[in-house]
Each structure stands twice: as structure tokens, then as C-alpha cells.
Amino acid sequence: MRILAIETSCDETAAAVLETPGTVMSSEISSQIALHRPYGGVVPEVASRNHVVMVRPVVEAALAGAGVGAGDIDAFAATAGPGLASSLLVGNTFAKSLALATGKPFLAINHMEGHLLSPFLGEAGGIRPCVALVVSGGHTMLLHLRGVGDYSLLGRTRDDAAGEAFDKVGKMLGLPYPGGPEIEKAAVGGDGEAYRFPRSMLDQPGFEFSFSGLKTAMRYTLEKVVEPAAALPDLAASFQAAVVEVLVEKAIRAARHTGENLITVSGGVSCNAALCAAFEARCEREGIALRIAQRALTTDNAAMIAFAAAQKVGSPTPLDADIDPNLALA
Ligand code: KG4
Ligand code: ZN
């Protein structure tokens, strides 16, 4: 079965064709980062206007890349939430129109379920019970995944998402948007112990996170730093070390709590090399298996949406179903 999925929840226009159970035939992403960079963040109106321009060429490129036409697709999927309302509407309407024109089913997909299941895409063993850490620009969640559709939330952030903290601190450090990859680059050669930033909520039981204190700590530190440019590698590495330690330790704690022997990591922040290295070292020491989403599947993409859709082909979504900017996962 071939699924065409469209992702337009935020600032990427993406389309992918997947052959079930998990062969990505094509995955196209048109990023709007350069358009939003002058504003230091995503501007919803700019995002939706650009999705309107790009959705058709991106879908056509995905079909061409897979060597198929719209008539060869068995189901059309689109992200229905969470995300920016006017952006979600573009991909949804396009996918529904294709479904209507071809008489094939439409599948509405939760963006976070796309991230959540992405570490299993291409995995021969299929989706297995695990503790899942989803770390993106909008969310930081620890979930207990027992099977497809059977998720319980162990904890989430009380304030900023981890990626959001990277982006805000990146701005404070004078780095371009988005801050995550820029901080990772700036941290190369820096000393992660040069500054001791707070490990928020690590001393408290449970699986909640908080990253706003870290942002404030960076602001106070910057006020005292005489030469911020010279201190940049150490500041970036120390900030990154604080975020990484909290994410890794809470995930390990959640694995012990649930008794699961597998941790998965996904979402935009999961392509951070320091985070991956720390997870690999800690999981090996604990004897816990680890699956981090393939790099191409970490930041927003439509292949992960198609893979989530592949799990739901038996229950199509009515064409009059609305998008939901606050769609919950668990
Ligand atoms: O999953 P994603 O593309 O979009 C959301 O659903 O939010 O995640 C984007 C987030 C941004 O905050 C970005 O700064 C962060 O992922 N990110 C990173 C890295 N690459 C992207 N954070 C840390 N290190 C990176 N290398
Ligand atoms: Zn995302």
C-alpha cells in the first residue's frame, strides 16, 4: 500500500510517499527558515502564505521522486495538529482534495505521533513498547508507549520546550534562528563545565521538565561576561550540557519506573550530537536499548507522518473533520 503524506504544521512544507510497512519512496521538505530568520522566529501569516505557494510543487516532487502519479496512491494523509491553524489548513485541504478526486481514503495524523513513532521507521522489529522522549521546538514529553495508540504521558515541560530554550538562548547569544543547530556548532571546542547552569527539576521526583530558569540563568551570566564573543563556545557548551543532562537522566529514570528496556528519542532536538552521545553512553551503562530517530526524520518531515498514517489505514478520517491546533497525544 502506498501512502502520500503532507506536513504543514509549522514552517516546513513537506510531502512524502511511503510504501507500507516502512519504505520511504520519497521525502521532500521545503524549509521556510530563511523567510522567518529576519523576525527571529516563525511568523504564522508568513508561514501559511508560503505553504500555499509551496504545497503543490512539493507534493509533485514527492510523487515524481517516488516515480508514481496521484492515481497510484492508496491513501492520503496530512498533519491535523498540533500546530499553526492557518498552516495546518493548507496541507489538510490539499490532502483531502486529492482523496476526494481519487476516491481514496484520507487520514488525519497527529504531528506528535509522527515524531513519537519515527524512531521505528525502517526498524525491522516494528513498533515496540518503550519510554519515548519527544523533544522538539514546541514540545518536550516523556511518554510510555505500550503499542500503537496506547500512550500515556509520564511528564512534559512546565514552561519552554527544550528546542524553544535552545532558540531563545541562541537569540541571547546573538546567533541566528533557529538556535538549536547554531548552539551545537558554537559549542564545538567549548568546555561544558565552564559555567554551571541549573539542572531544573532533576532533584525532584517525577518526569516533568522546566527550561525557563535555564534561560534566566543565561541572562544573568551574560551580564557578567566581559567578552561574550570569546566566551561563546564555553557558554554554548555549558548550556547544552545542562539541557542534555536533564533530558537523559529523566528518560533513564522513566525507563526504570516503567520497567521498559528501550528508550526512543525523536523530534528536532534529537539530532543534537551531544544529546545522542550522552544517551548512548548512559543507556549502555544501564543496559537499556536505545533508538534515536534517523537524522532525516528528526526535524519536521512528512515521512514520519506517512509512517504514523500507515498504522491507521483501517480507520480513515471523514473529509469534514476539522484541524485542531491543540490536538493532544495522551
Ligand atoms: O521537530 P521540529 O523540527 O519542529 C517542531 O515540531 O517543533 O523541531 C525544531 C526544534 C527547534 O527548536 C530547533 O532549534 C531544534 O529543534 N533543533 C536543535 C538542533 N536542530 C534542531 N536543537 C538542538 N540541537 C540541534 N542540532
Ligand atoms: Zn515537529
CSV table of C-alpha atoms and ligand atoms in Angstrom, one decimal:
chain,number,residue,atom,x,y,z
A,1,MET,CA,0.0,0.0,0.0
A,2,ARG,CA,1.3,3.5,-0.9
A,3,ILE,CA,0.6,6.5,1.3
A,4,LEU,CA,1.2,10.1,0.4
A,5,ALA,CA,1.5,12.4,3.5
A,6,ILE,CA,1.7,16.2,3.7
A,7,GLU,CA,3.1,18.1,6.7
A,8,THR,CA,2.4,21.8,7.1
A,9,SER,CA,2.1,22.3,10.8
A,10,CYS,CA,4.8,24.9,11.2
A,11,ASP,CA,7.5,26.3,8.9
A,12,GLU,CA,8.2,23.3,6.7
A,13,THR,CA,6.2,22.3,3.7
A,14,ALA,CA,6.8,18.6,3.3
A,15,ALA,CA,5.4,15.7,1.4
A,16,ALA,CA,6.5,12.0,1.3
A,17,VAL,CA,5.4,8.7,-0.3
A,18,LEU,CA,5.7,5.6,1.9
A,19,GLU,CA,5.2,2.0,0.8
A,20,THR,CA,3.9,0.1,3.8
A,21,PRO,CA,5.1,-1.1,6.2
A,22,GLY,CA,8.1,1.3,6.2
A,23,THR,CA,9.8,2.0,2.9
A,24,VAL,CA,10.2,5.7,2.3
A,25,MET,CA,10.0,6.1,-1.5
A,26,SER,CA,10.5,9.9,-1.4
A,27,SER,CA,10.6,12.7,1.2
A,28,GLU,CA,10.6,16.3,0.1
A,29,ILE,CA,11.0,19.2,2.5
A,30,SER,CA,10.8,22.9,1.6
A,31,SER,CA,12.1,24.8,4.6
A,32,GLN,CA,10.9,28.4,5.3
A,33,ILE,CA,13.7,29.1,7.9
A,34,ALA,CA,15.3,31.8,5.7
A,35,LEU,CA,11.9,33.6,5.4
A,36,HIS,CA,11.4,33.7,9.2
A,37,ARG,CA,15.0,34.3,10.2
A,38,PRO,CA,14.7,38.2,10.0
A,39,TYR,CA,11.9,38.0,12.6
A,40,GLY,CA,13.8,35.7,15.0
A,41,GLY,CA,11.0,33.1,15.0
A,42,VAL,CA,8.1,31.7,13.0
A,43,VAL,CA,5.5,34.3,11.8
A,44,PRO,CA,2.2,32.4,11.3
A,45,GLU,CA,0.9,34.6,8.5
A,46,VAL,CA,4.2,34.3,6.6
A,47,ALA,CA,4.2,30.5,7.2
A,48,SER,CA,0.7,29.9,5.8
A,49,ARG,CA,1.1,32.1,2.8
A,50,ASN,CA,4.3,30.2,1.9
A,51,HIS,CA,2.6,26.8,2.4
A,52,VAL,CA,0.0,27.8,-0.2
A,53,VAL,CA,2.8,28.6,-2.7
A,54,MET,CA,4.9,25.5,-2.0
A,55,VAL,CA,2.4,22.7,-1.3
A,56,ARG,CA,1.7,21.8,-4.9
A,57,PRO,CA,5.3,21.7,-6.1
A,58,VAL,CA,6.4,19.8,-3.0
A,59,VAL,CA,3.7,17.2,-3.5
A,60,GLU,CA,4.5,16.9,-7.2
A,61,ALA,CA,8.2,16.5,-6.3
A,62,ALA,CA,7.4,13.7,-3.8
A,63,LEU,CA,5.3,11.9,-6.4
A,64,ALA,CA,8.0,12.3,-9.1
A,65,GLY,CA,10.7,11.2,-6.6
A,66,ALA,CA,8.7,8.0,-5.9
A,67,GLY,CA,8.1,7.5,-9.6
A,68,VAL,CA,4.3,7.4,-9.2
A,69,GLY,CA,1.3,9.6,-10.0
A,70,ALA,CA,-1.6,10.6,-7.7
A,71,GLY,CA,-3.6,7.7,-9.1
A,72,ASP,CA,-1.1,5.2,-7.8
A,73,ILE,CA,-1.6,6.4,-4.2
A,74,ASP,CA,-3.9,4.3,-1.9
A,75,ALA,CA,-4.4,6.8,0.9
A,76,PHE,CA,-3.7,10.5,1.5
A,77,ALA,CA,-2.6,11.7,4.9
A,78,ALA,CA,-2.0,15.1,6.5
A,79,THR,CA,-1.0,16.5,9.8
A,80,ALA,CA,-4.2,17.8,11.6
A,81,GLY,CA,-2.5,19.2,14.7
A,82,PRO,CA,-0.9,20.4,16.9
A,83,GLY,CA,0.4,23.4,15.0
A,84,LEU,CA,-0.5,26.8,13.5
A,85,ALA,CA,-4.1,26.7,12.4
A,86,SER,CA,-3.7,28.5,9.1
A,87,SER,CA,-0.7,26.4,8.2
A,88,LEU,CA,-2.4,23.1,9.1
A,89,LEU,CA,-5.4,24.0,6.9
A,90,VAL,CA,-3.2,24.2,3.8
A,91,GLY,CA,-1.8,20.6,3.9
A,92,ASN,CA,-5.1,19.2,5.2
A,93,THR,CA,-7.2,20.8,2.4
A,94,PHE,CA,-4.7,19.7,-0.2
A,95,ALA,CA,-4.6,16.1,1.0
A,96,LYS,CA,-8.4,16.0,1.3
A,97,SER,CA,-8.8,17.3,-2.2
A,98,LEU,CA,-6.6,14.6,-3.5
A,99,ALA,CA,-8.5,11.9,-1.6
A,100,LEU,CA,-11.8,13.3,-2.9
A,101,ALA,CA,-10.6,13.5,-6.5
A,102,THR,CA,-9.2,9.9,-6.5
A,103,GLY,CA,-11.8,8.3,-4.3
A,104,LYS,CA,-9.2,7.1,-1.8
A,105,PRO,CA,-9.2,7.4,2.0
A,106,PHE,CA,-8.0,10.4,4.0
A,107,LEU,CA,-6.0,10.0,7.2
A,108,ALA,CA,-5.6,12.9,9.8
A,109,ILE,CA,-2.4,12.5,11.7
A,110,ASN,CA,-1.2,13.9,15.0
A,111,HIS,CA,2.2,15.6,14.4
A,112,MET,CA,3.5,14.4,17.8
A,113,GLU,CA,2.5,10.9,17.0
A,114,GLY,CA,4.6,11.3,13.8
A,115,HIS,CA,7.6,12.3,15.9
A,116,LEU,CA,6.8,9.6,18.6
A,117,LEU,CA,6.8,6.7,16.1
A,118,SER,CA,9.7,8.0,13.9
A,119,PRO,CA,12.4,6.0,15.6
A,120,PHE,CA,10.7,2.8,14.4
A,121,LEU,CA,10.6,3.8,10.8
A,122,GLY,CA,12.8,1.4,8.9
A,123,GLU,CA,13.1,-0.9,12.0
A,124,ALA,CA,12.6,-4.5,11.1
A,125,GLY,CA,11.2,-5.4,14.5
A,126,GLY,CA,8.3,-2.9,14.2
A,127,ILE,CA,6.9,-0.7,16.9
A,128,ARG,CA,7.8,-2.0,20.4
A,129,PRO,CA,6.9,-0.9,24.0
A,130,CYS,CA,9.3,1.8,25.2
A,131,VAL,CA,9.8,5.0,27.1
A,132,ALA,CA,9.8,7.7,24.4
A,133,LEU,CA,11.4,11.2,24.8
A,134,VAL,CA,10.0,13.6,22.2
A,135,VAL,CA,12.0,16.8,22.1
A,136,SER,CA,11.1,19.5,19.6
A,137,GLY,CA,10.7,23.2,19.3
A,138,GLY,CA,7.1,23.1,20.6
A,139,HIS,CA,7.1,20.1,22.9
A,140,THR,CA,9.2,18.2,25.5
A,141,MET,CA,7.4,15.0,26.5
A,142,LEU,CA,8.3,11.7,28.1
A,143,LEU,CA,5.7,9.0,27.2
A,144,HIS,CA,5.2,5.4,28.0
A,145,LEU,CA,4.4,3.7,24.6
A,146,ARG,CA,2.8,0.3,25.1
A,147,GLY,CA,1.7,-0.1,21.5
A,148,VAL,CA,0.3,1.9,18.6
A,149,GLY,CA,-2.3,4.3,20.0
A,150,ASP,CA,-1.6,3.2,23.6
A,151,TYR,CA,0.4,6.1,25.0
A,152,SER,CA,0.5,7.6,28.5
A,153,LEU,CA,2.1,10.8,29.3
A,154,LEU,CA,4.7,10.5,32.1
A,155,GLY,CA,5.8,14.1,32.1
A,156,ARG,CA,6.1,17.2,30.0
A,157,THR,CA,7.7,20.7,30.3
A,158,ARG,CA,6.0,23.1,32.6
A,159,ASP,CA,7.2,26.1,30.5
A,160,ASP,CA,9.6,26.2,27.5
A,161,ALA,CA,10.2,23.2,25.3
A,162,ALA,CA,13.8,22.1,25.1
A,163,GLY,CA,14.1,23.3,21.4
A,164,GLU,CA,12.4,26.6,22.4
A,165,ALA,CA,15.1,27.1,25.1
A,166,PHE,CA,17.8,26.5,22.5
A,167,ASP,CA,16.2,29.0,20.2
A,168,LYS,CA,15.7,31.7,22.9
A,169,VAL,CA,19.2,31.2,24.3
A,170,GLY,CA,20.6,31.3,20.8
A,171,LYS,CA,19.0,34.7,20.3
A,172,MET,CA,20.5,35.9,23.6
A,173,LEU,CA,23.9,34.7,22.4
A,174,GLY,CA,23.4,36.7,19.1
A,175,LEU,CA,23.1,33.6,17.0
A,176,PRO,CA,20.7,33.3,14.0
A,177,TYR,CA,17.3,31.5,14.2
A,178,PRO,CA,16.9,28.6,14.9
A,179,GLY,CA,19.2,28.5,17.9
A,180,GLY,CA,19.5,24.7,18.3
A,181,PRO,CA,21.8,23.9,15.4
A,182,GLU,CA,23.7,27.2,15.9
A,183,ILE,CA,24.4,26.4,19.6
A,184,GLU,CA,25.5,22.9,18.7
A,185,LYS,CA,28.0,24.4,16.2
A,186,ALA,CA,29.1,27.2,18.6
A,187,ALA,CA,29.7,24.6,21.4
A,188,VAL,CA,32.3,22.7,19.4
A,189,GLY,CA,35.6,23.1,21.3
A,190,GLY,CA,33.9,24.7,24.3
A,191,ASP,CA,34.0,23.4,27.9
A,192,GLY,CA,30.7,22.1,29.1
A,193,GLU,CA,31.7,22.6,32.7
A,194,ALA,CA,33.0,26.2,32.3
A,195,TYR,CA,29.6,27.5,33.6
A,196,ARG,CA,27.3,25.6,35.9
A,197,PHE,CA,23.8,26.2,34.7
A,198,PRO,CA,20.9,24.8,36.7
A,199,ARG,CA,19.6,21.2,36.1
A,200,SER,CA,16.0,22.2,36.7
A,201,MET,CA,13.7,19.7,38.4
A,202,LEU,CA,16.4,17.0,38.4
A,203,ASP,CA,16.3,16.9,42.1
A,204,GLN,CA,12.6,16.4,42.2
A,205,PRO,CA,10.7,13.1,41.7
A,206,GLY,CA,8.5,12.6,38.6
A,207,PHE,CA,9.1,13.3,34.9
A,208,GLU,CA,8.4,17.0,34.4
A,209,PHE,CA,10.8,19.4,32.9
A,210,SER,CA,11.4,23.2,33.2
A,211,PHE,CA,13.7,25.1,31.0
A,212,SER,CA,12.7,28.8,31.7
A,213,GLY,CA,15.1,29.0,34.7
A,214,LEU,CA,18.0,28.0,32.5
A,215,LYS,CA,17.2,30.9,30.2
A,216,THR,CA,17.2,33.3,33.1
A,217,ALA,CA,20.5,31.9,34.4
A,218,MET,CA,22.0,32.5,30.9
A,219,ARG,CA,20.7,36.1,31.0
A,220,TYR,CA,22.4,36.8,34.4
A,221,THR,CA,25.6,35.0,33.3
A,222,LEU,CA,25.8,37.1,30.2
A,223,GLU,CA,25.5,40.3,32.2
A,224,LYS,CA,28.7,39.3,34.0
A,225,VAL,CA,30.7,38.1,31.0
A,226,VAL,CA,33.2,40.7,29.8
A,227,GLU,CA,33.8,39.3,26.3
A,228,PRO,CA,30.8,37.3,25.2
A,229,ALA,CA,32.3,36.5,21.8
A,230,ALA,CA,35.3,34.9,23.3
A,231,ALA,CA,33.2,33.1,25.9
A,232,LEU,CA,30.7,31.8,23.3
A,233,PRO,CA,32.0,28.2,22.9
A,234,ASP,CA,32.0,27.7,26.7
A,235,LEU,CA,28.6,29.3,27.2
A,236,ALA,CA,27.1,27.3,24.4
A,237,ALA,CA,28.7,24.0,25.6
A,238,SER,CA,27.6,24.6,29.2
A,239,PHE,CA,24.1,25.4,28.3
A,240,GLN,CA,23.9,22.4,26.0
A,241,ALA,CA,25.3,20.2,28.8
A,242,ALA,CA,22.6,21.4,31.2
A,243,VAL,CA,19.8,20.6,28.8
A,244,VAL,CA,21.3,17.2,27.8
A,245,GLU,CA,21.8,16.0,31.4
A,246,VAL,CA,18.2,16.7,32.4
A,247,LEU,CA,16.7,15.0,29.3
A,248,VAL,CA,18.9,11.9,29.7
A,249,GLU,CA,18.5,11.5,33.4
A,250,LYS,CA,14.8,11.8,33.4
A,251,ALA,CA,14.4,9.4,30.5
A,252,ILE,CA,16.6,6.8,32.3
A,253,ARG,CA,14.5,7.3,35.4
A,254,ALA,CA,11.3,6.8,33.4
A,255,ALA,CA,12.7,3.6,32.0
A,256,ARG,CA,13.4,2.3,35.5
A,257,HIS,CA,10.0,3.4,36.7
A,258,THR,CA,8.1,1.7,33.9
A,259,GLY,CA,10.4,-1.4,33.6
A,260,GLU,CA,10.8,-0.8,29.9
A,261,ASN,CA,14.1,-1.8,28.4
A,262,LEU,CA,14.0,0.5,25.4
A,263,ILE,CA,14.3,4.3,25.2
A,264,THR,CA,13.5,6.2,22.0
A,265,VAL,CA,14.4,9.8,21.2
A,266,SER,CA,12.8,11.9,18.5
A,267,GLY,CA,11.9,15.5,17.5
A,268,GLY,CA,14.1,18.3,16.2
A,269,VAL,CA,16.4,18.4,19.2
A,270,SER,CA,17.2,14.7,18.9
A,271,CYS,CA,19.7,15.4,16.0
A,272,ASN,CA,21.9,17.1,18.6
A,273,ALA,CA,25.2,15.1,18.7
A,274,ALA,CA,25.9,15.9,22.3
A,275,LEU,CA,22.4,14.6,23.3
A,276,CYS,CA,22.9,11.4,21.2
A,277,ALA,CA,26.4,10.8,22.7
A,278,ALA,CA,25.1,11.2,26.2
A,279,PHE,CA,22.2,8.9,25.6
A,280,GLU,CA,24.4,6.3,24.0
A,281,ALA,CA,26.8,6.3,27.0
A,282,ARG,CA,24.1,6.3,29.7
A,283,CYS,CA,22.0,3.6,28.1
A,284,GLU,CA,25.0,1.4,27.6
A,285,ARG,CA,25.9,1.7,31.2
A,286,GLU,CA,22.3,0.9,32.3
A,287,GLY,CA,21.9,-2.0,29.9
A,288,ILE,CA,19.0,-0.2,28.2
A,289,ALA,CA,18.4,-0.4,24.4
A,290,LEU,CA,18.3,2.9,22.6
A,291,ARG,CA,16.7,4.0,19.3
A,292,ILE,CA,17.2,7.6,18.1
A,293,ALA,CA,15.3,8.7,15.1
A,294,GLN,CA,17.3,8.8,11.9
A,295,ARG,CA,18.7,12.3,11.3
A,296,ALA,CA,16.5,12.9,8.3
A,297,LEU,CA,13.4,12.2,10.4
A,298,THR,CA,14.3,14.4,13.4
A,299,THR,CA,13.2,17.8,12.3
A,300,ASP,CA,9.7,18.2,10.7
A,301,ASN,CA,9.2,15.9,7.7
A,302,ALA,CA,6.3,14.1,6.0
A,303,ALA,CA,7.9,10.6,6.1
A,304,MET,CA,7.1,10.3,9.8
A,305,ILE,CA,3.5,11.5,9.1
A,306,ALA,CA,3.2,8.8,6.4
A,307,PHE,CA,4.6,6.2,8.8
A,308,ALA,CA,2.1,7.2,11.5
A,309,ALA,CA,-0.7,7.0,8.9
A,310,ALA,CA,0.4,3.5,7.9
A,311,GLN,CA,-0.6,2.4,11.4
A,312,LYS,CA,-4.1,3.7,10.9
A,313,VAL,CA,-5.1,2.7,7.4
A,314,GLY,CA,-8.0,0.7,8.8
A,315,SER,CA,-9.7,3.8,10.3
A,316,PRO,CA,-9.9,6.6,7.7
A,317,THR,CA,-10.9,10.2,8.8
A,318,PRO,CA,-14.1,11.8,7.5
A,319,LEU,CA,-13.5,14.6,5.0
A,320,ASP,CA,-15.4,17.1,7.1
A,321,ALA,CA,-13.1,16.5,10.1
A,322,ASP,CA,-11.5,19.8,11.2
A,323,ILE,CA,-7.9,20.6,12.1
A,324,ASP,CA,-7.0,21.0,15.8
A,325,PRO,CA,-4.2,23.4,16.6
A,326,ASN,CA,-4.1,22.0,20.2
A,327,LEU,CA,-4.5,18.3,19.3
A,328,ALA,CA,-3.4,16.2,22.3
A,329,LEU,CA,-1.5,12.9,22.1
A,330,ALA,CA,-2.0,11.5,25.6
B,1,KG4,O1,10.7,18.9,15.4
B,1,KG4,P1,11.0,20.3,14.9
B,1,KG4,O2,11.5,20.4,13.5
B,1,KG4,O3,9.7,21.2,15.0
B,1,KG4,C1,8.8,21.2,16.0
B,1,KG4,O4,7.8,20.3,15.9
B,1,KG4,O5,8.9,22.0,16.9
B,1,KG4,O6,12.0,20.9,16.0
B,1,KG4,C2,12.6,22.1,15.8
B,1,KG4,C3,13.4,22.5,17.0
B,1,KG4,C4,13.9,23.9,17.0
B,1,KG4,O7,13.7,24.4,18.3
B,1,KG4,C5,15.4,23.7,16.8
B,1,KG4,O8,16.2,24.7,17.4
B,1,KG4,C6,15.7,22.4,17.4
B,1,KG4,O9,14.6,21.6,17.0
B,1,KG4,N1,16.9,21.8,16.9
B,1,KG4,C7,18.0,21.5,17.6
B,1,KG4,C8,19.0,21.0,16.7
B,1,KG4,N2,18.5,21.0,15.4
B,1,KG4,C9,17.2,21.5,15.6
B,1,KG4,N3,18.3,21.6,18.9
B,1,KG4,C10,19.5,21.3,19.4
B,1,KG4,N4,20.5,20.9,18.6
B,1,KG4,C11,20.3,20.7,17.2
B,1,KG4,N5,21.3,20.2,16.4
B,2,ZN,ZN,7.8,18.7,14.9
